């Protein structure tokens, strides 16, 4: 393994990254303390890493632990750096690269507001039914749907709603967990 | 036994329990309760600085020369923001600091109160960790945790921000079992993986062109790491080079020493790095000043990398054998395993390699043309070295040409004797750092090798040295230039010297006198020894204004964007034509 055969992250001599970019989902177990999210986000911006999606919430109240699910886009070499740099943060307990470790379950929740009448409204309902979207709010001219699933499913549903009177969308970002009996 | 006390008293009590002797600081409104508690005790001495940046660098000098953490105490707002530069400096160079910043009362946080700033927000990216303590009952834990974090693993600065009402609040303090303190998520790895160390020794036993490349990690791991390094070098017979931060870990007087490597390192050290077949990196991080062009860095070597910080491994240079651990422990283990295989150095196998190194050495890359009329900066440092080498001497520097000349021409045989700003490159580091070193070693000779531009950045701390009768010697190589900037402008920008000259310089002799110290000026090489003797004989602080050759270049130099084997040597006539368009964009 020699230096000249490897790509580099050095800012000193900028050689082209030859590795392909990959999308990975990281699960980060942290102390739920003030400023922890700023630490994580600050690390990404300071070192120039890209975040695709980030979800955070307290998961174990008694131990004051939070889980951050972060989707990053980077070369394999940078992905290793991201994991190691996250582990350097003092309140970070563990970092797991779910994508690298095998199959994981990834889900997202979206709230989607669609307005319309007549045939559009009927078509909206038929599609919502096909996607198993729940109606959580309705008026004579609008619906708010709740949809959970893979990000790709939500993307498809939103694309279908666009010509039918899509008003706005909110999404939670990805939450992910590994398959099987093992915990983090 | 738990005892009731105020937050301010807890701060002082925790520092006392940690064995702290000195604090470098500056008071202000929000810090008054802590200063009041400080006033009412006599275990900890406070050194009053002139600017909070000075406090930070003093604490760095103190820490680097003792191995103990340096303590800084500043007030809220500007007190905290002035400390940002030394905090960043300490983070880059892995120096353990505890910086206590006062904060406005909790009920005023966020109201844009007088002297309020978001200290934890501002210092998040320039500290190893930081805390805002909003409840007095958290303060004892935070204080001791901060010491644990600052001093273990890869050391670094820790900020503790304490609002004024928390300083006044009453709570219970009890001294924890400091030796056995554990953190729930912070667990630095100390012992290297046994199989990896075994593999590293196997590579050493087969190497024909090996080189030890050591760094600041060996200094940080304590004097025993330097001992083990010397033992391993003797055992193997391998050549040793070091980064700027690692100088002194291996004795410069040892024949196996190649000199410093990197951008201004010796020809033999850089060529050995380029042509070696085995590189053994102990506690260095493949910094860009070392590697030069990374895609042409040591192309034919196997690489072993010992580092306590896992994120340093494969960050810049991919290595074959990574070992995560404390360099003292890993080196001791390497010595043990090597001994278990053989007691013979690989003298014969590496004889051709030493022969090659001897040829490189013969180039005499640190050579310079001396003058009888003008003091050459290299000559000044050589004389300073010769006249002080038998004394108990500590050297600090500012940043620039003089720093590199000091690294090249002042030789160190012991660790913790060399204090310089390597990673951040902070002009103004050396004078306050020398004050911190002198505080720790009152009877030693402490010299700041300075430039006339750098020294003006923190000049006012000379007054601190006078106040505390700290006999620091500030040895200014005055070329009336920001010499390194001028050199780069000659290299890269057609010799257009945009703002790189020092105009309206103060009269340093009068300035020293105005500040209550002694000033000496020398411009004649024949009188230099006498002037240095005068400086050394003076019992108080001295500003030595050494007028040197104005346009001397600092060589050798590996230009930006070039590999090690394209180093510029001192006999190069025209340095302006060496760097191409692509190299010009680099730093």
XYZ file of C-alpha atoms in Angstrom:
771
model
C 0.000 0.000 0.000
C 1.904 3.022 -1.160
C 1.151 6.668 -1.019
C 1.268 7.401 -4.711
C -1.370 4.758 -5.400
C -3.797 6.222 -2.916
C -6.067 9.217 -3.178
C -5.584 11.905 -0.634
C -7.567 14.231 1.550
C -4.675 16.630 2.014
C -5.400 20.262 1.363
C -1.732 20.765 0.658
C -1.575 19.091 -2.687
C -4.962 18.618 -4.176
C -5.096 15.462 -6.187
C -8.380 14.281 -7.625
C -10.385 11.875 -5.520
C -10.466 8.719 -7.587
C -12.761 6.750 -5.299
C -16.460 6.735 -6.081
C -18.809 8.573 -3.756
C -21.131 6.417 -1.632
C -24.167 7.127 0.498
C -23.942 5.696 4.032
C -26.218 5.793 7.061
C -24.443 6.309 10.373
C -26.018 5.757 13.768
C -24.427 7.822 16.523
C -25.103 7.220 20.216
C -24.499 10.392 22.227
C -25.097 11.938 25.628
C -28.216 14.067 25.454
C -26.605 17.282 26.643
C -26.885 20.895 25.496
C -24.809 21.626 22.421
C -24.288 18.043 21.289
C -26.066 18.595 17.981
C -23.963 21.729 17.399
C -20.822 19.669 18.009
C -21.819 17.073 15.446
C -23.017 19.550 12.840
C -20.008 21.813 13.485
C -17.676 18.892 12.859
C -19.295 18.247 9.486
C -19.081 21.870 8.364
C -15.550 22.411 9.735
C -14.154 19.412 7.901
C -16.222 19.823 4.758
C -18.288 16.633 4.993
C -21.718 16.487 3.366
C -24.908 15.652 5.271
C -27.841 14.298 3.292
C -30.175 13.921 6.225
C -29.957 14.157 9.998
C -32.409 12.972 12.622
C -32.001 13.284 16.361
C -34.057 12.484 19.411
C -33.605 11.225 22.943
C -33.962 7.445 22.946
C -33.086 6.393 26.499
C -34.396 8.932 28.978
C -32.941 7.327 32.127
C -29.423 7.208 30.725
C -29.873 10.570 29.001
C -28.834 9.115 25.671
C -29.807 10.295 22.214
C -29.477 8.581 18.861
C -28.477 10.602 15.835
C -29.084 9.045 12.439
C -27.050 10.821 9.822
C -26.901 10.056 6.113
C -23.597 11.108 4.568
C -22.262 11.150 1.043
C -18.521 10.602 0.777
C -15.727 8.433 -0.599
C -14.900 5.280 1.388
C -11.733 6.922 2.735
C -13.622 10.009 3.952
C -16.340 7.782 5.452
C -13.707 6.215 7.712
C -12.508 9.693 8.701
C -16.063 10.837 9.472
C -16.593 7.876 11.791
C -13.236 8.417 13.548
C -13.756 12.171 13.856
C -17.223 11.618 15.359
C -15.719 9.176 17.848
C -13.238 11.861 18.937
C -16.094 13.995 20.283
C -16.158 13.478 24.027
C -19.973 12.923 24.456
C -20.104 10.387 21.602
C -20.393 6.817 22.883
C -20.528 4.817 19.659
C -20.701 5.291 15.933
C -22.010 2.528 13.691
C -21.911 2.605 9.913
C -25.165 0.752 9.299
C -24.621 0.629 5.554
C -21.197 -0.970 5.944
C -22.362 -3.376 8.636
C -25.046 -5.051 6.569
C -28.736 -4.706 5.978
C -30.576 -2.162 8.071
C -34.132 -0.901 8.251
C -34.457 2.698 7.131
C -37.680 4.646 7.462
C -38.842 8.189 7.091
C -42.060 9.998 7.906
C -43.570 12.731 5.742
C -46.562 15.050 6.109
C -47.895 16.083 2.710
C -50.498 18.757 2.036
C -52.468 18.516 -1.206
C -55.233 20.885 -2.314
C -57.675 20.349 -5.165
C -61.169 19.442 -6.194
C -63.083 17.288 -8.665
C -61.250 14.500 -10.487
C -57.883 15.566 -9.013
C -59.263 15.061 -5.509
C -60.509 11.583 -6.322
C -57.219 10.613 -7.952
C -55.324 11.953 -4.928
C -57.335 9.671 -2.648
C -56.865 6.605 -4.886
C -53.067 7.116 -4.909
C -52.984 7.770 -1.159
C -54.776 4.490 -0.646
C -52.325 2.657 -2.896
C -49.391 4.102 -0.896
C -51.147 3.452 2.449
C -50.931 7.122 3.326
C -53.100 8.127 6.296
C -55.381 11.132 6.088
C -54.574 13.203 9.196
C -56.375 16.379 8.210
C -59.066 17.081 5.659
C -61.034 20.085 4.466
C -63.379 20.371 1.481
C -60.483 21.525 -0.666
C -57.464 19.836 0.906
C -55.878 16.823 2.615
C -52.850 16.334 4.815
C -51.406 12.832 4.417
C -49.066 11.042 6.761
C -46.784 8.623 4.991
C -44.024 6.432 6.388
C -41.657 4.202 4.510
C -38.430 4.197 2.660
C -37.288 7.545 1.343
C -37.743 6.320 -2.219
C -41.425 5.538 -1.565
C -41.977 9.026 -0.170
C -40.146 10.536 -3.151
C -42.482 8.641 -5.531
C -45.617 9.711 -3.701
C -44.537 13.361 -3.681
C -43.756 13.171 -7.401
C -47.247 11.815 -8.070
C -48.872 14.534 -5.986
C -47.042 17.349 -7.763
C -49.513 17.668 -10.670
C -52.500 16.979 -8.387
C -52.190 20.101 -6.224
C -49.215 19.545 -3.947
C -48.965 22.480 -1.513
C -46.123 21.571 0.832
C -44.153 18.747 2.355
C -42.317 18.159 5.625
C -40.071 15.151 6.149
C -38.380 13.861 9.305
C -35.228 12.609 7.674
C -34.101 9.045 7.965
C -34.300 6.898 11.103
C -32.434 3.616 10.832
C -31.843 0.487 12.902
C -29.922 -2.707 12.255
C -31.713 -6.010 11.616
C -31.447 -8.993 13.956
C -31.222 -9.356 17.749
C -28.075 -7.269 18.343
C -28.333 -3.720 19.706
C -25.825 -0.948 19.171
C -15.828 14.308 52.825
C -18.252 16.693 51.232
C -17.974 20.317 52.171
C -20.258 23.226 51.429
C -18.700 26.067 49.460
C -19.378 28.568 46.684
C -18.780 27.790 43.021
C -15.806 30.143 43.028
C -14.305 28.326 46.009
C -14.917 25.010 44.259
C -12.862 26.190 41.296
C -9.899 27.018 43.525
C -10.365 23.861 45.606
C -10.478 21.625 42.523
C -7.354 23.286 41.093
C -5.605 22.769 44.437
C -6.694 19.133 44.536
C -5.223 18.717 41.050
C -1.876 20.019 42.288
C -2.022 23.282 40.341
C 0.634 25.805 41.376
C 0.204 28.594 38.836
C -2.641 30.300 36.996
C -2.100 32.710 34.126
C -4.961 35.145 33.963
C -6.619 38.518 33.841
C -9.591 39.601 35.971
C -12.852 41.201 34.862
C -16.395 41.771 36.056
C -17.760 38.279 35.573
C -14.648 36.624 37.027
C -14.581 38.624 40.259
C -15.927 35.884 42.589
C -13.183 33.477 41.430
C -10.567 36.209 41.858
C -11.922 36.875 45.331
C -11.532 33.186 46.217
C -8.038 33.239 44.732
C -7.157 36.228 46.902
C -8.088 34.363 50.074
C -5.674 31.458 49.684
C -1.944 31.026 49.231
C -1.505 27.644 47.537
C -1.954 28.829 43.959
C 0.006 31.748 42.548
C -1.615 33.928 39.921
C 0.465 35.480 37.138
C -1.197 38.653 35.909
C -0.735 39.003 32.162
C -1.171 42.049 29.918
C -3.466 40.426 27.348
C -5.389 37.134 27.550
C -3.589 35.765 24.490
C -0.404 36.080 26.529
C -1.989 34.040 29.335
C -2.800 31.237 26.900
C 0.686 31.068 25.411
C 2.283 31.249 28.866
C 0.158 28.296 29.924
C 1.266 26.477 26.752
C 4.943 27.148 27.519
C 4.384 26.016 31.090
C 2.648 22.831 29.909
C 5.125 21.964 27.174
C 8.130 22.360 29.461
C 6.700 20.452 32.430
C 4.257 17.887 31.021
C 1.639 19.310 33.388
C -1.516 21.116 32.201
C -1.360 24.900 31.895
C -4.144 26.863 33.603
C -5.747 30.007 32.194
C -8.329 32.183 33.944
C -10.089 34.928 32.002
C -13.262 36.927 32.207
C -16.303 36.791 29.921
C -16.646 38.393 26.475
C -13.348 39.890 25.302
C -11.422 37.893 27.901
C -12.680 34.698 26.323
C -12.354 35.808 22.699
C -8.753 36.941 23.282
C -7.984 33.415 24.457
C -9.196 31.849 21.208
C -5.802 32.008 19.437
C -3.841 30.147 22.116
C -6.684 27.633 22.495
C -6.499 26.892 18.772
C -2.716 26.772 18.988
C -2.919 24.259 21.845
C -5.431 22.144 19.945
C -3.213 21.987 16.864
C -0.084 21.136 18.874
C -1.836 18.833 21.403
C -0.972 20.887 24.493
C -3.017 20.262 27.676
C -4.700 23.484 28.830
C -7.538 24.184 31.233
C -9.073 27.537 30.397
C -11.628 28.843 32.880
C -13.754 31.576 31.362
C -16.212 33.583 33.405
C -19.656 34.149 31.912
C -22.461 36.615 32.557
C -25.105 35.368 35.064
C -27.323 32.573 33.695
C -30.429 34.775 33.637
C -28.625 37.208 31.317
C -27.240 34.599 28.890
C -28.673 35.312 25.462
C -29.657 38.884 26.271
C -26.572 40.506 24.662
C -25.463 41.523 28.125
C -22.346 43.608 28.753
C -19.241 41.507 28.051
C -21.352 38.556 26.980
C -20.265 36.252 24.201
C -21.194 32.714 23.247
C -17.980 31.275 24.662
C -18.876 27.600 24.274
C -20.103 28.287 20.736
C -16.960 30.190 19.802
C -14.564 27.697 21.388
C -16.322 24.495 20.326
C -14.115 24.059 17.302
C -10.871 25.153 18.970
C -10.985 22.950 22.077
C -10.822 19.240 22.713
C -13.980 19.738 24.772
C -15.807 22.568 26.483
C -18.429 23.037 29.176
C -20.956 25.635 30.199
C -21.716 24.990 33.862
C -25.232 26.167 34.695
C -25.632 24.333 37.991
C -23.112 24.654 40.809
C -23.564 20.987 41.693
C -22.101 19.992 38.327
C -18.995 22.104 38.877
C -16.850 19.648 40.913
C -17.387 16.855 38.375
C -16.757 19.154 35.409
C -13.549 20.580 36.892
C -11.987 17.157 37.412
C -13.351 15.705 34.186
C -11.729 18.626 32.352
C -8.302 17.664 33.716
C -8.856 14.055 32.693
C -9.788 15.072 29.144
C -7.067 17.702 28.748
C -4.204 15.526 29.938
C -5.000 12.011 28.694
C -5.193 10.514 25.219
C -4.151 13.100 22.682
C -3.843 16.126 24.991
C -5.622 19.372 24.225
C -7.326 22.475 25.592
C -10.568 22.313 27.588
C -12.725 25.366 28.314
C -14.952 25.624 31.390
C -17.381 28.538 31.111
C -18.806 29.519 34.512
C -21.599 32.122 34.845
C -21.171 34.628 37.639
C -24.240 33.451 39.601
C -22.868 29.894 39.580
C -19.628 31.235 41.040
C -21.655 32.734 43.911
C -24.003 29.757 44.396
C -23.487 27.328 47.271
C -23.030 23.625 46.663
C -21.311 20.533 47.992
C -17.737 19.743 46.996
C -15.847 16.564 47.700
C -12.486 15.559 46.299
C -12.881 12.650 43.891
C -10.457 9.757 43.524
C -8.497 11.587 40.829
C -6.285 8.642 39.870
C -9.244 6.403 39.157
C -11.557 8.908 37.521
C -13.386 7.394 34.543
C -15.527 8.983 31.885
C -18.556 7.137 30.505
C -17.788 7.751 26.827
C -14.202 9.063 26.699
C -11.750 6.153 26.840
C -8.460 6.792 25.035
C -6.631 3.675 23.886
C -3.225 3.481 25.544
C -1.804 0.045 24.734
C -1.071 -0.728 21.123
C -2.379 -3.917 19.546
C 0.129 -6.657 20.282
C -0.101 -8.352 16.873
C 0.433 -5.017 15.122
C 3.521 -4.242 17.208
C 4.822 -7.728 16.464
C 4.260 -7.112 12.736
C 6.062 -3.778 12.997
C 9.098 -5.405 14.619
C 9.100 -8.074 11.892
C 9.288 -5.296 9.280
C 12.140 -3.651 11.207
C 14.050 -6.926 11.218
C 13.810 -7.119 7.428
C 14.330 -3.442 6.556
C 17.333 -2.364 4.541
C 16.614 1.355 4.285
C 14.706 2.183 7.474
C 14.058 5.558 9.098
C 12.410 6.619 12.352
C 10.143 9.637 11.806
C 9.193 10.913 15.261
C 6.903 13.735 16.337
C 5.359 15.693 19.181
C 3.566 12.563 20.389
C 6.868 11.282 21.786
C 7.238 14.491 23.818
C 3.613 14.315 24.982
C 4.020 10.714 26.139
C 6.553 11.895 28.736
C 10.302 11.552 29.225
C 10.069 7.761 29.314
C 8.921 7.773 25.685
C 12.149 9.564 24.745
C 14.108 6.995 26.758
C 12.454 4.114 24.917
C 13.026 5.819 21.560
C 16.737 6.151 22.314
C 16.850 2.519 23.369
C 15.079 1.328 20.232
C 17.291 3.452 17.982
C 20.392 2.050 19.656
C 19.052 -1.478 19.455
C 18.253 -1.266 15.748
C 20.949 1.137 14.546
C 18.356 2.952 12.407
C 18.591 6.657 11.521
C 16.220 9.063 13.290
C 14.584 12.263 12.078
C 11.883 14.310 13.747
C 9.257 16.918 13.059
C 9.512 20.451 14.421
C 7.314 19.430 17.364
C 9.393 16.387 18.237
C 12.832 18.018 18.547
C 14.684 16.883 21.660
C 13.047 13.464 21.942
C 16.180 12.063 20.289
C 19.520 13.724 21.064
C 20.847 15.921 18.289
C 24.366 14.968 19.374
C 23.774 11.295 18.521
C 25.392 10.141 15.231
C 22.107 8.445 14.232
C 20.365 11.839 14.190
C 19.589 13.181 10.703
C 18.263 16.575 11.745
C 14.732 17.847 11.355
C 12.706 16.851 8.294
C 10.084 18.693 6.315
C 9.819 21.913 4.368
C 12.977 23.377 5.971
C 14.477 20.092 7.101
C 17.896 18.770 6.198
C 18.708 17.219 2.848
C 19.647 13.894 4.468
C 16.432 13.691 6.528
C 14.171 14.440 3.573
C 15.982 12.214 1.126
C 16.011 9.389 3.676
C 12.233 9.796 4.005
C 11.826 9.749 0.232
C 14.052 6.754 -0.457
C 13.457 4.571 2.611
C 11.936 1.099 2.409
C 10.540 1.259 5.950
C 9.184 4.375 7.642
C 8.483 4.112 11.367
C 6.290 7.055 12.344
C 6.089 7.484 16.115
C 3.659 10.184 17.263
C 3.682 12.348 14.149
C 0.697 13.067 11.913
C 1.975 13.381 8.317
C 1.440 17.121 8.426
C 1.637 18.917 5.079
C 4.912 20.643 6.126
C 6.359 17.126 6.345
C 4.876 15.311 3.396
C 5.127 17.977 0.726
C 3.397 16.565 -2.292
C 1.493 13.573 -0.911
C 1.170 11.623 -4.144
C 4.969 11.518 -4.383
C 5.597 11.024 -0.664
C 8.033 8.223 0.113
C 6.800 6.131 -2.807
C 8.586 2.843 -2.109
C 8.257 2.393 1.616
C 6.223 0.319 3.964
C 4.851 2.560 6.666
C 4.291 1.947 10.367
C 2.273 4.609 12.170
C 2.032 4.814 15.967
C -0.522 7.397 17.116
C -2.805 7.767 20.111
C -5.482 9.427 17.953
C -7.212 6.876 15.682
C -8.327 9.653 13.320
C -4.673 10.446 12.500
C -4.270 7.016 10.943
C -4.775 7.011 7.156
C -5.977 10.614 7.249
C -3.290 11.959 4.921
C -1.043 9.021 4.095
C -2.188 5.416 3.884
C -0.050 3.167 6.085
C 0.648 -0.562 6.215
C 0.837 -1.120 9.982
C -1.274 1.248 12.093
C -0.757 1.044 15.856
C -3.121 3.023 18.062
C -1.645 3.716 21.465
C 0.518 5.820 23.731
C 3.958 6.114 22.142
C 5.805 5.413 25.407
C 3.986 2.123 25.872
C 4.253 1.110 22.215
C 7.969 1.960 22.065
C 8.599 -0.050 25.264
C 6.783 -2.985 23.725
C 8.750 -2.646 20.478
C 11.996 -2.707 22.465
C 10.875 -5.795 24.358
C 9.797 -7.713 21.252
C 12.894 -6.676 19.280
C 15.092 -7.866 22.169
C 13.263 -11.182 22.298
C 14.274 -11.789 18.655
C 17.812 -10.463 18.629
C 20.218 -8.268 20.512
C 22.110 -7.274 17.389
C 21.530 -4.016 15.563
C 21.126 -4.507 11.818
C 24.482 -2.851 11.230
C 25.548 -4.929 8.259
C 22.208 -5.046 6.472
C 21.805 -1.292 6.597
C 25.453 -0.346 5.993
C 24.817 0.644 2.338
C 21.932 2.825 3.555
C 24.182 4.644 6.018
C 26.714 5.066 3.225
C 24.042 6.728 1.093
C 23.039 8.935 4.023
C 26.678 9.962 4.477
C 26.710 11.167 0.853
C 23.598 13.259 1.477
C 25.110 14.622 4.668
C 28.203 15.671 2.761
C 26.020 18.146 0.848
C 25.952 20.166 4.094
C 22.464 21.468 3.463
C 22.503 23.792 6.485
C 25.631 25.537 5.258
C 25.618 29.294 4.696
C 28.106 31.930 3.686
C 29.237 33.777 6.779
C 30.167 37.448 6.761
C 32.636 39.570 8.688
C 30.592 42.724 8.399
C 26.988 41.623 8.877
C 25.613 39.155 11.402
C 24.104 36.199 9.569
C 21.016 34.926 11.405
C 22.315 31.348 11.283
C 25.592 32.512 12.807
C 23.770 34.308 15.599
C 21.886 31.129 16.533
C 25.028 29.027 16.262
C 26.817 31.342 18.684
C 23.808 31.382 21.002
C 23.842 27.575 20.988
C 27.585 27.263 21.572
C 27.512 29.752 24.426
C 24.523 28.205 26.228
C 24.750 24.466 25.506
C 26.259 23.664 28.888
C 23.532 25.519 30.723
C 20.055 24.344 31.717
C 18.484 25.967 28.668
C 14.916 26.166 27.339
C 14.162 27.699 23.931
C 10.900 29.178 22.701
C 10.350 30.803 19.308
C 7.966 32.971 17.427
C 6.999 31.979 13.869
C 8.916 32.550 10.652
C 12.460 32.322 9.364
C 14.044 32.695 12.801
C 11.947 29.743 13.999
C 13.256 27.497 11.241
C 16.838 28.682 11.747
C 16.479 27.969 15.456
C 15.192 24.470 14.670
C 18.103 23.908 12.285
C 20.987 25.438 14.227
C 20.053 25.118 17.897
C 20.438 21.492 18.940
C 18.437 19.700 21.593
C 19.466 16.656 23.555
C 16.504 16.527 25.933
C 12.716 16.566 25.492
C 10.540 19.456 26.759
C 13.298 21.986 26.020
C 11.823 23.313 22.764
C 8.575 25.305 22.735
C 7.293 26.453 19.376
C 4.000 26.971 17.576
C 4.029 24.251 14.942
C 0.509 23.519 13.741
C -1.124 26.916 13.931
C 2.046 28.938 13.304
C 1.179 31.703 15.771
C 3.377 34.777 15.531
C 3.619 36.168 19.067
C 3.776 32.755 20.716
C 7.376 32.808 21.869
C 7.622 35.748 24.259
C 4.675 34.775 26.478
C 5.625 31.080 26.165
C 9.085 31.918 27.528
C 7.445 33.646 30.495
C 5.411 30.480 31.173
C 8.532 28.309 30.930
C 10.436 30.586 33.307
C 7.586 30.426 35.826
C 7.921 26.627 35.790
C 11.735 26.642 35.849
C 12.794 29.757 37.760
C 16.502 28.892 37.796
C 16.823 27.802 34.175
C 17.988 29.887 31.239
C 14.941 30.615 29.065
C 15.492 32.209 25.666
C 12.867 33.284 23.137
C 14.470 33.251 19.710
C 12.292 35.878 18.042
C 11.800 37.962 14.939
C 11.194 41.697 15.158
C 7.773 41.334 13.511
C 6.464 38.407 15.589
C 7.666 39.782 18.888
C 5.640 42.952 18.468
C 2.426 40.929 18.492
C 2.687 40.120 22.206
C 5.410 42.569 23.202
C 3.495 43.813 26.230
C 4.101 40.541 28.101
C 7.691 41.688 28.630
C 6.116 43.811 31.332
C 4.746 40.626 32.949
C 8.282 39.206 33.015
C 9.486 42.385 34.712
C 6.673 42.294 37.261
C 7.402 38.715 38.366
C 11.216 39.067 38.057
C 11.371 36.380 35.396
C 14.776 36.752 33.699
C 13.686 35.680 30.188
C 16.019 36.542 27.310
C 14.269 37.738 24.167
C 16.779 37.274 21.362
C 15.407 39.143 18.355
C 16.857 38.386 14.928
C 15.983 41.771 13.504
C 16.047 41.859 9.702
C 13.370 44.565 9.403
C 11.365 42.106 7.320
C 8.650 39.562 7.793
C 11.396 37.365 6.484
C 9.416 34.268 5.563
C 6.732 36.324 3.826
C 9.451 38.218 1.956
C 11.080 34.902 0.968
C 7.772 33.568 -0.384
C 7.178 36.782 -2.287
C 10.580 36.317 -3.895
C 9.711 32.700 -4.635
C 6.174 33.158 -5.875
C 5.249 36.748 -6.500
C 8.006 38.302 -8.582
C 9.730 39.880 -5.570
C 6.866 42.316 -5.090
C 7.269 42.852 -1.351
C 3.702 43.753 -0.466
C 3.706 44.909 3.164
C 6.375 42.465 4.282
C 8.822 44.994 5.689
C 8.854 46.373 9.218
C 8.679 50.130 8.997
C 8.633 52.447 12.019
C 10.242 49.821 14.186
C 10.535 50.716 17.847
C 13.954 51.256 19.347
C 14.005 47.893 21.131
C 16.699 48.973 23.587
C 14.692 51.972 24.733
C 11.516 49.900 24.689
C 13.092 47.331 27.021
C 14.160 50.137 29.334
C 10.726 51.747 29.208
C 9.211 48.424 30.258
C 11.679 48.102 33.130
C 14.071 45.586 31.586
C 17.427 45.705 29.891
C 18.032 46.297 26.192
C 21.133 45.253 24.218
C 21.833 45.944 20.560
C 24.432 44.279 18.399
C 25.121 44.573 14.685
C 28.777 43.577 14.468
C 29.670 39.876 14.191
C 32.932 40.520 16.047
C 31.043 41.874 19.056
C 28.293 39.247 19.111
C 29.875 36.921 21.680
C 30.494 39.775 24.064
C 26.919 40.996 23.683
C 25.503 37.503 24.246
C 27.636 37.184 27.378
C 26.259 40.485 28.594
C 22.726 39.178 28.009
C 23.414 35.908 29.836
C 25.072 37.691 32.748
C 22.172 40.063 33.327
C 19.987 38.732 36.140
C 16.732 40.193 34.789
C 14.738 40.106 31.557
C 16.595 41.257 28.442
C 15.504 42.327 24.969
C 18.398 41.600 22.641
C 18.115 43.448 19.326
C 20.366 41.492 17.006
C 20.565 43.306 13.671
C 21.078 40.658 11.018
C 21.392 40.316 7.238
C 18.100 41.601 5.831
C 17.498 39.333 2.842
C 18.870 35.966 3.894
C 16.750 33.041 2.659
C 15.837 30.164 4.907
C 17.104 27.057 3.174
C 16.991 24.216 2.424
C 13.376 24.369 1.374
C 10.958 21.966 -0.254
C 8.793 24.280 -2.343
C 5.014 23.920 -2.367
C 3.811 21.151 -4.594
C 7.190 19.449 -4.840
C 8.275 16.065 -3.505
C 11.143 15.619 -1.029
C 13.743 14.927 -3.666
C 13.211 18.328 -5.297
C 14.502 20.241 -2.289
C 16.150 23.650 -2.864
C 19.659 23.751 -1.451
C 21.538 26.815 -0.198
C 23.649 27.181 -3.340
C 20.592 27.740 -5.531
C 21.128 31.106 -7.173
C 17.674 32.192 -8.284
C 14.810 30.927 -6.157
C 12.275 32.933 -8.159
C 12.038 30.450 -11.025
C 11.435 27.221 -9.143
C 7.726 27.077 -8.407
C 5.225 26.633 -11.216
C 1.665 27.942 -11.579
C 0.105 25.020 -9.660
C 2.490 25.329 -6.747
C 1.716 29.020 -6.399
C -1.834 28.315 -5.221
C -0.625 26.248 -2.277
C 0.193 27.446 1.214
